[in-house]
XYZ file of C-alpha atoms in Angstrom:
597
model
C 0.035 0.026 0.004
C 1.317 3.475 -0.999
C 1.974 6.135 1.632
C -0.726 8.309 0.116
C -3.314 5.530 0.393
C -2.283 4.872 3.989
C -2.638 8.538 4.909
C -6.047 8.557 3.261
C -7.124 5.570 5.228
C -5.951 6.958 8.503
C -7.671 10.275 7.823
C -10.976 8.486 7.330
C -11.115 6.751 10.738
C -14.911 6.750 10.670
C -15.091 4.580 7.708
C -17.280 1.455 7.866
C -14.374 -0.827 7.075
C -12.364 0.583 10.025
C -15.405 0.354 12.265
C -16.008 -3.223 11.567
C -12.303 -4.080 12.286
C -11.951 -2.211 15.543
C -15.361 -3.281 16.854
C -14.338 -6.978 16.993
C -11.070 -6.244 18.809
C -11.538 -7.251 22.441
C -9.664 -4.190 23.632
C -11.029 -0.630 23.636
C -9.791 1.511 20.732
C -9.916 5.298 20.341
C -8.454 8.136 18.528
C -7.891 11.721 19.612
C -6.918 15.104 18.203
C -3.586 16.616 19.166
C -5.207 18.404 22.178
C -6.544 15.043 23.515
C -10.209 15.544 22.555
C -11.400 12.228 21.217
C -13.037 11.988 17.794
C -13.652 8.258 17.809
C -14.188 5.337 20.256
C -14.808 1.701 19.484
C -18.084 -0.109 20.420
C -16.229 -1.869 23.180
C -15.779 1.477 24.924
C -19.464 2.281 24.584
C -20.634 -1.068 25.810
C -18.414 -0.967 28.842
C -19.095 2.663 29.841
C -22.815 2.481 28.946
C -22.845 5.936 27.188
C -23.500 7.021 23.641
C -20.872 7.912 21.130
C -21.827 11.626 21.382
C -21.400 11.617 25.145
C -17.873 10.144 24.777
C -16.480 12.421 22.065
C -14.455 15.631 22.756
C -13.262 15.866 26.318
C -16.301 14.014 27.761
C -14.223 10.906 28.060
C -12.595 12.441 31.190
C -15.867 12.031 33.147
C -15.416 8.245 33.140
C -11.910 8.390 34.598
C -11.547 7.897 38.406
C -11.279 11.314 40.113
C -8.053 10.218 41.851
C -6.346 9.235 38.584
C -7.620 12.039 36.312
C -5.195 14.917 37.333
C -2.087 12.808 36.794
C -3.471 11.400 33.608
C -4.164 14.959 32.210
C -0.742 16.109 33.272
C 0.836 13.248 31.263
C -1.203 14.294 28.276
C 0.034 17.873 28.365
C 3.607 16.680 28.653
C 3.360 14.383 25.741
C 1.415 16.936 23.610
C 4.670 18.864 23.640
C 7.041 16.021 23.071
C 4.705 14.101 20.696
C 6.089 10.779 21.798
C 4.287 7.561 22.573
C 3.310 6.945 26.208
C 1.276 4.708 28.438
C -0.579 5.079 31.722
C -2.608 3.068 34.206
C -5.889 4.443 35.307
C -9.420 3.381 36.567
C -12.399 3.848 34.216
C -15.994 3.659 35.361
C -18.246 1.031 33.807
C -22.011 1.184 33.132
C -22.654 -0.373 36.536
C -20.830 2.378 38.349
C -17.826 0.160 39.267
C -14.312 1.153 38.262
C -11.798 -1.247 36.642
C -8.179 -0.735 35.872
C -7.010 -0.160 32.316
C -3.664 0.211 30.671
C -3.707 3.142 28.161
C -1.178 2.942 25.353
C -1.020 6.133 23.109
C 0.825 6.447 19.790
C 1.212 9.682 17.849
C 0.253 9.955 14.043
C 2.067 12.493 11.927
C 1.527 13.915 8.436
C 4.094 14.088 5.617
C 5.672 17.143 7.182
C 6.015 15.438 10.611
C 3.179 17.450 12.181
C 1.127 15.756 14.874
C -2.343 15.267 13.541
C -3.821 12.699 15.808
C -3.290 10.159 18.553
C -4.142 6.383 18.310
C -4.874 4.622 21.600
C -5.906 1.272 23.077
C -7.091 0.607 26.607
C -6.626 -2.920 27.861
C -8.463 -4.174 30.913
C -5.822 -5.166 33.565
C -8.174 -5.254 36.532
C -7.370 -8.928 37.382
C -3.716 -8.187 37.019
C -3.987 -5.165 39.324
C -5.836 -7.292 41.829
C -3.164 -9.961 41.760
C -0.535 -7.259 42.053
C -2.360 -5.843 45.052
C -2.514 -9.263 46.690
C 1.174 -9.677 46.105
C 1.812 -6.177 47.527
C -0.232 -7.014 50.610
C 1.707 -10.332 50.995
C 4.957 -8.391 50.671
C 3.805 -5.886 53.241
C 3.029 -8.771 55.597
C 6.437 -10.269 54.955
C 8.131 -6.925 55.547
C 6.208 -6.583 58.838
C 7.508 -10.059 59.850
C 11.043 -9.166 58.742
C 10.961 -5.903 60.753
C 10.551 -7.778 64.130
C 13.481 -9.978 63.402
C 16.532 -8.772 65.293
C 19.050 -9.875 62.529
C 19.566 -7.862 59.359
C 17.340 -9.063 56.465
C 16.855 -7.683 53.049
C 15.354 -8.432 49.630
C 17.502 -7.695 46.607
C 15.787 -7.483 43.222
C 18.289 -7.768 40.391
C 16.048 -5.981 37.838
C 15.071 -3.129 39.999
C 17.396 -2.173 42.846
C 15.083 0.745 43.628
C 12.526 -1.742 44.944
C 15.000 -3.626 47.190
C 13.794 -3.845 50.750
C 15.641 -3.920 54.054
C 14.212 -4.565 57.488
C 14.194 -2.323 60.510
C 17.365 -3.874 62.126
C 19.179 -3.103 58.869
C 17.777 0.410 58.547
C 18.681 1.339 62.132
C 22.231 -0.085 61.852
C 23.055 1.826 58.671
C 20.739 4.693 59.125
C 19.192 4.096 55.695
C 15.548 4.208 54.362
C 13.714 0.883 53.962
C 14.000 1.376 50.213
C 17.350 2.947 49.500
C 18.414 3.463 45.831
C 21.634 2.009 44.645
C 23.080 2.002 41.170
C 23.831 -1.746 41.246
C 23.279 -4.669 43.663
C 26.959 -4.442 44.724
C 26.826 -0.760 45.594
C 25.507 -1.325 49.127
C 28.470 -3.675 49.823
C 30.967 -1.299 48.155
C 29.878 1.537 50.389
C 29.581 -0.164 53.789
C 31.995 -3.289 53.919
C 35.344 -2.951 55.534
C 38.093 -2.208 52.838
C 39.980 -5.384 53.893
C 36.871 -7.606 53.318
C 35.209 -6.080 50.258
C 37.218 -7.756 47.477
C 36.659 -11.242 48.809
C 32.941 -10.641 49.446
C 32.408 -9.070 46.015
C 34.042 -11.996 44.262
C 31.788 -14.409 46.080
C 28.701 -12.312 45.383
C 29.482 -12.225 41.644
C 29.984 -15.936 41.585
C 26.618 -16.326 43.390
C 24.834 -14.081 40.760
C 26.479 -15.990 37.960
C 25.875 -19.550 39.236
C 22.471 -18.849 40.897
C 23.907 -20.565 44.050
C 23.568 -19.053 47.569
C 26.664 -17.924 49.575
C 27.806 -17.702 53.194
C 30.648 -15.335 54.149
C 32.090 -13.285 57.013
C 32.756 -9.533 56.564
C 32.755 -6.371 58.665
C 30.099 -3.762 57.965
C 30.307 -0.049 58.917
C 27.730 1.159 61.402
C 26.122 4.570 61.208
C 28.670 5.817 63.843
C 31.614 4.773 61.645
C 32.558 1.647 63.637
C 32.775 -1.729 62.090
C 31.294 -5.015 63.365
C 31.710 -8.566 62.006
C 28.621 -10.200 60.448
C 27.914 -13.555 58.969
C 26.330 -12.923 55.545
C 23.882 -15.288 53.900
C 22.442 -14.717 50.370
C 20.133 -17.191 48.586
C 17.933 -16.994 45.517
C 14.083 -17.322 45.140
C 13.038 -18.825 41.799
C 9.777 -19.322 40.026
C 8.420 -22.610 38.531
C 10.599 -22.102 35.411
C 13.838 -21.733 37.469
C 13.987 -17.889 36.815
C 15.314 -15.848 39.882
C 12.604 -13.563 41.152
C 14.854 -11.945 43.816
C 17.587 -12.672 46.344
C 16.956 -12.842 50.019
C 19.845 -12.002 52.376
C 20.507 -12.134 56.088
C 23.344 -10.771 58.347
C 23.980 -12.068 61.825
C 26.117 -10.021 64.193
C 29.122 -12.202 65.201
C 31.282 -9.496 66.622
C 31.381 -10.859 70.182
C 31.969 -14.377 68.962
C 34.656 -13.310 66.615
C 36.441 -11.291 69.332
C 36.303 -14.270 71.708
C 37.604 -16.573 68.887
C 40.522 -14.135 68.166
C 41.490 -14.058 71.819
C 41.240 -17.857 72.018
C 43.504 -18.118 68.928
C 45.990 -15.786 70.252
C 46.176 -17.672 73.586
C 46.088 -21.053 71.838
C 49.010 -20.082 69.577
C 50.980 -18.885 72.509
C 50.226 -22.005 74.423
C 51.143 -24.260 71.542
C 54.546 -22.596 71.338
C 55.204 -23.335 74.961
C 53.800 -26.841 75.254
C 56.433 -29.727 75.296
C 59.487 -27.386 75.540
C 61.959 -29.241 77.751
C 62.503 -26.070 79.763
C 62.795 -25.152 83.382
C 61.068 -21.840 82.883
C 58.068 -22.731 85.049
C 59.082 -21.146 88.389
C 61.982 -19.291 89.736
C 64.367 -21.492 91.743
C 67.129 -20.012 93.894
C 67.755 -17.713 96.893
C 71.385 -16.617 96.360
C 72.447 -12.958 97.089
C 72.912 -12.440 93.331
C 69.324 -13.487 92.513
C 67.399 -11.626 95.223
C 67.994 -8.100 93.791
C 66.712 -9.376 90.444
C 63.482 -10.673 92.004
C 63.079 -7.388 93.879
C 63.336 -5.510 90.473
C 60.814 -7.883 88.995
C 58.288 -7.147 91.722
C 58.706 -3.378 91.318
C 58.360 -3.184 87.480
C 55.668 -5.797 87.146
C 52.888 -3.547 88.265
C 53.790 -0.890 85.578
C 53.560 -0.968 81.820
C 57.158 0.080 81.354
C 59.320 -1.640 78.659
C 61.907 -3.942 80.215
C 65.322 -4.984 78.812
C 66.719 -8.170 80.318
C 70.463 -8.863 79.674
C 72.637 -11.786 80.587
C 74.412 -14.796 79.100
C 72.574 -17.466 77.134
C 70.725 -19.930 79.384
C 70.532 -17.755 82.504
C 66.663 -17.653 82.452
C 65.725 -14.353 80.855
C 62.517 -15.676 79.528
C 61.642 -16.909 83.048
C 62.002 -13.350 84.368
C 59.857 -12.047 81.486
C 57.106 -14.550 82.374
C 57.394 -13.558 86.062
C 56.794 -9.867 85.151
C 53.832 -10.834 82.983
C 52.169 -13.035 85.590
C 52.539 -10.292 88.214
C 51.118 -7.598 85.990
C 47.579 -6.444 85.216
C 48.023 -8.213 81.799
C 48.233 -11.668 83.310
C 44.818 -12.778 81.961
C 45.985 -12.070 78.429
C 48.485 -13.771 76.116
C 52.200 -13.945 76.688
C 53.778 -14.362 73.288
C 57.491 -15.327 73.012
C 59.498 -14.619 69.910
C 63.107 -15.727 69.380
C 64.300 -13.164 66.997
C 67.498 -15.102 66.301
C 65.627 -18.105 65.151
C 63.465 -16.242 62.512
C 64.769 -15.953 58.883
C 65.543 -12.291 58.399
C 63.173 -11.898 55.383
C 60.253 -13.213 57.386
C 60.911 -11.236 60.620
C 58.504 -8.322 59.640
C 55.756 -10.802 58.758
C 56.194 -12.774 61.904
C 56.005 -9.738 64.058
C 53.377 -7.603 62.340
C 51.520 -10.063 60.041
C 50.954 -9.864 56.295
C 48.198 -9.327 53.773
C 47.158 -11.818 51.182
C 49.522 -11.634 48.200
C 52.090 -9.488 50.099
C 54.774 -11.918 48.876
C 55.188 -15.200 47.285
C 53.485 -17.843 49.448
C 51.219 -15.373 51.229
C 48.019 -17.026 50.250
C 45.948 -15.541 52.903
C 46.041 -12.751 55.534
C 47.900 -13.664 58.678
C 48.025 -12.029 62.092
C 51.434 -11.192 63.420
C 52.803 -11.773 66.973
C 51.797 -8.315 68.122
C 48.177 -8.855 67.152
C 48.309 -12.290 68.969
C 49.629 -10.614 72.026
C 47.025 -7.810 72.095
C 46.254 -6.780 75.623
C 49.061 -8.949 76.937
C 52.879 -9.095 76.731
C 55.291 -9.760 73.944
C 58.746 -11.153 74.762
C 61.348 -10.361 72.131
C 64.206 -12.676 72.948
C 67.587 -12.013 71.325
C 66.415 -8.576 70.210
C 69.962 -7.675 69.133
C 69.534 -9.990 66.139
C 66.714 -7.930 64.513
C 67.461 -6.552 61.075
C 67.833 -2.824 60.757
C 64.550 -2.311 58.782
C 62.623 -4.247 61.441
C 64.217 -2.053 64.154
C 62.624 0.921 62.529
C 59.208 -0.733 62.542
C 59.575 -1.848 66.212
C 60.594 1.687 67.168
C 57.298 3.056 65.627
C 55.367 0.455 67.698
C 57.079 1.597 70.830
C 56.656 5.298 70.126
C 53.282 5.457 68.372
C 51.694 2.193 69.542
C 50.754 1.360 65.894
C 52.013 -0.653 62.947
C 50.994 -1.939 59.465
C 50.879 -5.484 58.108
C 53.353 -6.391 55.380
C 51.702 -5.521 52.124
C 48.943 -3.530 53.824
C 48.172 0.173 54.248
C 45.823 -0.004 57.193
C 47.189 1.387 60.456
C 46.632 -1.068 63.425
C 46.767 0.252 66.965
C 48.202 -1.994 69.543
C 48.080 -2.396 73.322
C 50.936 -4.713 74.084
C 53.681 -4.525 76.687
C 57.173 -5.225 75.313
C 59.827 -7.107 77.185
C 63.116 -7.563 75.328
C 66.114 -9.671 76.167
C 69.583 -10.131 74.724
C 72.987 -11.774 75.462
C 74.766 -9.354 73.168
C 76.537 -6.110 74.125
C 74.056 -3.623 72.591
C 76.194 -0.543 73.220
C 78.915 -2.215 71.241
C 76.420 -3.080 68.503
C 75.454 0.630 68.384
C 79.039 1.618 67.941
C 79.433 -1.067 65.204
C 76.325 0.331 63.457
C 74.250 -2.848 63.670
C 71.770 -1.676 66.402
C 69.878 1.646 66.427
C 70.621 3.888 69.476
C 67.046 5.290 69.544
C 65.647 1.788 69.723
C 68.096 0.899 72.515
C 66.969 3.892 74.619
C 63.335 2.958 74.049
C 63.748 -0.681 75.275
C 66.229 0.127 78.032
C 63.740 1.955 80.206
C 64.079 -0.582 83.009
C 67.125 -2.835 82.688
C 67.441 -6.136 84.549
C 70.680 -8.072 84.388
C 70.596 -11.840 84.933
C 73.621 -13.151 86.870
C 75.292 -16.302 85.393
C 75.134 -19.551 87.169
C 78.749 -19.266 88.158
C 77.712 -16.160 90.235
C 74.844 -18.235 91.786
C 76.871 -21.204 93.100
C 74.642 -21.161 96.225
C 71.607 -22.000 94.027
C 73.140 -25.015 92.277
C 72.007 -27.483 94.927
C 68.487 -26.133 94.795
C 68.379 -26.256 91.056
C 69.748 -29.836 91.001
C 67.035 -30.945 93.482
C 64.439 -29.184 91.451
C 65.441 -30.848 88.084
C 65.932 -34.266 89.700
C 62.364 -34.157 91.139
C 60.973 -32.905 87.830
C 62.631 -35.447 85.448
C 62.326 -38.369 87.876
C 58.556 -37.679 87.900
C 58.433 -37.649 84.067
C 60.473 -40.779 83.792
C 58.427 -42.565 86.424
C 61.348 -43.132 88.657
C 61.567 -42.635 92.495
C 64.871 -40.870 93.583
C 65.568 -41.079 97.283
C 68.812 -39.067 97.494
C 71.509 -37.302 95.326
C 75.039 -38.748 95.179
C 77.326 -36.430 97.116
C 80.233 -36.816 94.695
C 78.028 -35.966 91.754
C 76.703 -32.948 93.613
C 80.161 -31.713 94.340
C 81.066 -32.099 90.696
C 78.076 -30.182 89.623
C 78.801 -27.396 92.096
C 82.464 -27.086 91.029
C 81.758 -26.802 87.279
C 81.766 -23.249 85.762
C 78.655 -23.842 83.636
C 79.302 -21.873 80.452
C 75.838 -22.802 79.292
C 74.258 -21.741 82.606
C 70.963 -23.115 83.790
C 70.006 -24.574 80.495
C 73.266 -26.629 80.378
C 72.644 -27.784 83.969
C 69.107 -28.859 82.959
C 70.332 -30.869 80.103
C 72.948 -32.651 82.262
C 70.266 -33.632 84.826
C 67.850 -34.800 82.215
C 70.417 -36.944 80.414
C 71.787 -38.367 83.679
C 68.197 -39.264 84.824
C 67.776 -41.445 81.704
C 70.996 -43.420 82.781
C 69.935 -43.658 86.515
C 69.140 -47.264 87.405
C 68.338 -47.015 91.181
C 66.932 -44.582 93.753
C 70.206 -42.583 94.113
C 70.806 -39.949 91.497
C 74.226 -39.668 90.115
C 76.050 -38.200 87.095
C 77.634 -40.903 84.947
C 81.383 -40.173 85.118
C 82.106 -41.479 81.645
C 79.455 -39.136 80.283
C 80.764 -36.250 82.532
C 84.275 -36.674 81.283
C 83.047 -36.053 77.741
C 80.593 -33.268 78.571
C 82.324 -31.512 81.384
C 85.911 -32.347 80.048
C 87.178 -33.295 83.619
C 88.226 -29.646 83.920
C 86.046 -29.151 86.927
C 88.526 -31.290 88.941
C 90.944 -28.299 88.552
C 88.773 -25.333 89.380
C 91.635 -23.219 90.741
C 93.614 -23.696 87.515
C 90.597 -22.686 85.463
C 89.954 -19.601 87.456
C 93.591 -18.604 87.260
C 93.728 -19.166 83.523
C 90.480 -17.163 83.048
C 91.958 -14.332 85.108
C 95.120 -14.293 83.042
C 93.150 -14.067 79.802
C 91.000 -11.216 81.054
C 94.008 -9.227 82.294
C 95.832 -9.695 78.938
C 92.734 -8.417 77.050
C 92.432 -5.386 79.378
C 96.098 -4.596 78.939
C 95.650 -4.623 75.216
C 92.621 -2.341 75.358
C 93.953 -0.057 78.102
C 91.226 -1.004 80.434
C 88.476 -0.612 77.955
C 85.627 -3.247 78.469
C 82.813 -2.509 75.940
C 82.815 -1.413 72.260
C 84.216 -2.898 69.115
C 87.702 -2.443 70.365
C 87.061 -3.315 74.004
C 88.208 -6.467 75.945
C 84.808 -8.112 75.771
C 84.925 -8.095 71.956
C 88.419 -9.616 71.926
C 87.245 -12.348 74.329
C 84.026 -12.892 72.388
C 81.703 -12.374 75.271
C 79.105 -9.725 76.286
C 80.465 -6.710 78.117
C 78.036 -7.357 80.969
C 79.488 -10.900 81.390
C 83.009 -9.514 81.350
C 82.199 -6.876 83.971
C 80.762 -9.638 86.213
C 83.899 -11.853 85.818
C 86.085 -8.781 86.508
C 84.300 -8.273 89.863
C 84.177 -11.871 90.888
C 87.903 -12.271 90.059
C 88.710 -8.969 91.806
C 90.505 -7.488 88.850
C 91.184 -3.717 88.932
C 90.348 -2.688 85.452
C 91.455 0.946 86.182
C 94.977 -0.186 86.732
C 95.251 -0.859 83.010
C 94.409 2.775 82.142
C 97.405 4.536 80.704
C 97.707 8.366 81.125
């Protein structure tokens, strides 16, 4: 059909042929002039409204529209008269029985060859049953929302096709200070805006997988409250589908697990600290001894324990520095929290920062997940940094920041973590000499040396050897299931005469190994074993003491009486300056006599 013939047919809308066609259409058909006045309505319209054609033409059709719907409908007409674009609207129309039914009006413009609007074509479809069903669904949803509002956990409905109609219950609204129907650009925007930065990527990945696979998820993540604080939640999201398997919407819940998470973290810290201590063949369970050299140490422990001051414990290897650190912790206000021990010398240098401060997922090769460091595990309690003199320079800088600012960052992370941990450090090294050698920071030394405690060597605690032997004999005999009635006098004399370069730890090992060989109720040290371990030199204690005194005096002569420092006597003899000072005192050497004017 040519364009001219089409225009002619459209112009003659009252033609009989057109009437016969539209009158058999089950929907209501009408046409209107550009101003909205109708110049034709189908028989279906007249039958439904019960009025004549003359009563329906012009603007009279407005009298059949429900008074509540008419103003908005007229407003739309005026808007689209200007734009000349197709539009649709829902409105109620009065029937011949006086009852109103819902109709869907679809209106399309007709233009002439010059593009001028000449008429509107429209159809009105009865959607009353649909609206009733829609109203029933709306009432059911309202009932569901009311039920959801009384649930204390967070609940929400997420519609993938229309995020504007997504609903969240009262608990959610109050937590985030959001309206029940908040508008978001995408289903993920809510999570992007309110999930903790450390948790968002993992949660988003899991949500995207859920949306793609149509399978529900469960995940833990922190959500920001309206006051800016974060709390841990257990998130559930699962789909609702129709009979054909199409997802209608997603239903989500969030359960506050902050208290449970906090308790779990504390338990993990304490369990980790406990696991590190279990099955260590160590005497560090209680302080044994009453010698004049030990009593001042215990007095200092009692004084500093009630404070939060940083403590530096010095002394030879095996003297019981960790024992003193534990005693300080147990007598402090932090005793109910974790005591975390770290041997800095035993850690690979490239892993020291990760061990102390933790790391983020992907921070380095092998970092497959985020890990808490020892400082986080010790939160609220005490961290014991044994052999602190072995820390790499870069880690010393990070530790200094912890001591000064009470904060740190995980390796590979940018979030500042505040810490409440007491630091107790220990070393057998001469830290002032290390400072002079450039291997230890002086500012860190002054930070950890707030309250120094020097542990005496076992040589200086000869009065305690008998007590220690009795303690270890009782301990290891109980473990071995043996009953020891007495200690062999000769063995005890040998043990008391030996200089113990390995201190208490060496004594402990000697007793434990001898207990294995003990075959009766009298404890003795096997002489053949002693000859190998103790090298028979303890039979000549005077000669040993004299030889040691000569070596020290020779070193002091070479260094002009200087004890510490890279060029001091302690460095020449290969021992800590504190140990050498102790030996000088016990051997009654006048180091000042070696000074030259």
